[in-house]
């Protein structure tokens, strides 16, 4: 036993270490906040590019020009070069931001719009309603977004909207579980019971007393889900289960680039960097929001 | 406690049964079902009716479902109308490949994620934490398929150290098998390693501040023992949970990685059957994936109940 070594003469090592850790943690926080600001700024830029970028594009994203096929980056008039059909890569990237981001963000909104009331109703009414709704959610959980997208692709032609639907529906169970948990936490508290005694209806109580408490954890989940959905949307387009060519999309551009990597490596690099940076910025923003709203979450 | 596990198993079974209904209904009750696919190939109504009869597509849907479920339970998943190979044979051939990929990537993810998370948690705010957290954030944002393409470009096309894709069965030698699996497993494991690292770090920081760790230190226990034995044992539960939660993402990752590296696993089979509108195969593959998902989730729940004594009490109260 080494108990004797740290004798009474040594200043209490444990509390010293704990104190040091607290100081260190305190020092860590501001840096993460700075990172969150970087993430917020980056996310804003990505969104602005998606909204206004196409207006600044100098070429039609689908305009082919067989005189300049597979031009390298920095070629005259084509900053990021051209692809196998002579289409301007920069213009396609700017337009591609739109479909990739739209799928990522819209699907998260869809998942929240369905999952939030779903979970709140399950948690508020409990009993058989809860049991039924959560069993259905369990079944939905067994079909990750890729299987849903595969199923939708089998039923109809895949489009941006089937990708949004698959990514959105797949998020419903997670958001519903969180909303249900948050509802269960507050539904028996005095102020909710007081509203009940006051004669307020279930809908009013759900809206005015419960929703404010559910929004915080759901917001945390949403910010985590957006970057994952952006990558998910790119995956679906890459596999041909989302946006179809010739529509410009970062994932779709990578799928086509695969065959021409020997001639032009750059075709496979730029869209990937774009997806990576977009996801990174939203992840940083999500970390910052999680930190701010849910200090124990990280 | 055993009845908690039994209850979980029953719920999983019900979920599984409902999942079969969903799979069956999705493929059959909606436009673009097997009828359309078959009629596209045949213009002769009599021949079409005969084909429909052979595959039982002329019966009412509940009858078709009952028949199909009976076949599923006896291991018969039908025959692909396109390749004429029984679906179960195809699944049997391809499942081990996907499982190997999943297990290897999981091992890689744990081998990288857990030590990195512990190292970061022991010195929060220092260089090692900063570097590990940044790398993890990068890994989290990296799309598998792009990482896979880059890895092929670097290691196969330029450096010629690893094959660009394909699969060599274990029976043909461990070396060739691992050579082909190394890149896909690492590519697939990176995102998971990032998640595991972040969760381990968070759990370890909390554990290292807990009373029992202070007690262990006060007893004069060595620091490495405090970290690797006491604190980590509790934090490892996180790994179990994370693996369960990340399974949906892992399945998407497996499909994309199999596609990029041309690995003939379940993921590639699923995509092929969608492209070819091969419905029996698609049903089988999707059902196998969903069943695998439900079973692994059940196992995660059971593991979690077994490891964590606190959960045994809350689980009895029925919080799901």
PDB file of C-alpha atoms in Angstrom, chain B residues 101 104-105 108-109 139 142-152 155 162 181-194 250 253-254 256-258 260-261 263:
ATOM      1  CA  UNK B 101     -16.446  -5.322 -42.370  1.00  0.00           C
ATOM      2  CA  UNK B 104     -13.251  -4.820 -38.149  1.00  0.00           C
ATOM      3  CA  UNK B 105     -14.400  -1.212 -38.356  1.00  0.00           C
ATOM      4  CA  UNK B 108     -10.691  -0.032 -35.235  1.00  0.00           C
ATOM      5  CA  UNK B 109     -13.103   2.582 -33.880  1.00  0.00           C
ATOM      6  CA  UNK B 139     -13.862  12.661 -38.397  1.00  0.00           C
ATOM      7  CA  UNK B 142     -16.025  13.623 -43.010  1.00  0.00           C
ATOM      8  CA  UNK B 143     -18.344  11.870 -45.485  1.00  0.00           C
ATOM      9  CA  UNK B 144     -17.336   8.160 -45.642  1.00  0.00           C
ATOM     10  CA  UNK B 145     -17.648   7.847 -49.370  1.00  0.00           C
ATOM     11  CA  UNK B 146     -15.425  10.825 -50.077  1.00  0.00           C
ATOM     12  CA  UNK B 147     -12.833   9.642 -47.574  1.00  0.00           C
ATOM     13  CA  UNK B 148     -12.977   6.256 -49.300  1.00  0.00           C
ATOM     14  CA  UNK B 149     -12.400   7.799 -52.738  1.00  0.00           C
ATOM     15  CA  UNK B 150      -9.444   9.808 -51.409  1.00  0.00           C
ATOM     16  CA  UNK B 151      -7.984   6.724 -49.697  1.00  0.00           C
ATOM     17  CA  UNK B 152      -8.208   4.755 -52.955  1.00  0.00           C
ATOM     18  CA  UNK B 155      -3.018   4.269 -51.281  1.00  0.00           C
ATOM     19  CA  UNK B 162      -3.252  -1.548 -51.009  1.00  0.00           C
ATOM     20  CA  UNK B 181     -10.517  -5.151 -45.836  1.00  0.00           C
ATOM     21  CA  UNK B 182      -8.017  -2.738 -44.251  1.00  0.00           C
ATOM     22  CA  UNK B 183      -8.954   0.407 -46.143  1.00  0.00           C
ATOM     23  CA  UNK B 184     -12.748  -0.089 -46.062  1.00  0.00           C
ATOM     24  CA  UNK B 185     -12.686  -0.936 -42.341  1.00  0.00           C
ATOM     25  CA  UNK B 186     -10.579   2.110 -41.467  1.00  0.00           C
ATOM     26  CA  UNK B 187     -12.715   4.399 -43.647  1.00  0.00           C
ATOM     27  CA  UNK B 188     -15.898   3.068 -42.065  1.00  0.00           C
ATOM     28  CA  UNK B 189     -14.440   3.124 -38.554  1.00  0.00           C
ATOM     29  CA  UNK B 190     -13.286   6.747 -38.643  1.00  0.00           C
ATOM     30  CA  UNK B 191     -16.672   8.350 -38.093  1.00  0.00           C
ATOM     31  CA  UNK B 192     -17.507   5.859 -35.362  1.00  0.00           C
ATOM     32  CA  UNK B 193     -14.116   6.431 -33.699  1.00  0.00           C
ATOM     33  CA  UNK B 194     -14.904  10.160 -33.629  1.00  0.00           C
ATOM     34  CA  UNK B 250     -23.197   2.446 -39.448  1.00  0.00           C
ATOM     35  CA  UNK B 253     -21.826   3.738 -43.908  1.00  0.00           C
ATOM     36  CA  UNK B 254     -21.605   0.042 -44.751  1.00  0.00           C
ATOM     37  CA  UNK B 256     -21.622   3.429 -49.144  1.00  0.00           C
ATOM     38  CA  UNK B 257     -18.284   1.850 -48.266  1.00  0.00           C
ATOM     39  CA  UNK B 258     -19.270  -1.430 -49.963  1.00  0.00           C
ATOM     40  CA  UNK B 260     -17.039   2.635 -53.113  1.00  0.00           C
ATOM     41  CA  UNK B 261     -14.731  -0.346 -52.511  1.00  0.00           C
ATOM     42  CA  UNK B 263     -17.264  -5.253 -51.694  1.00  0.00           C
TER      43      UNK B 263
END
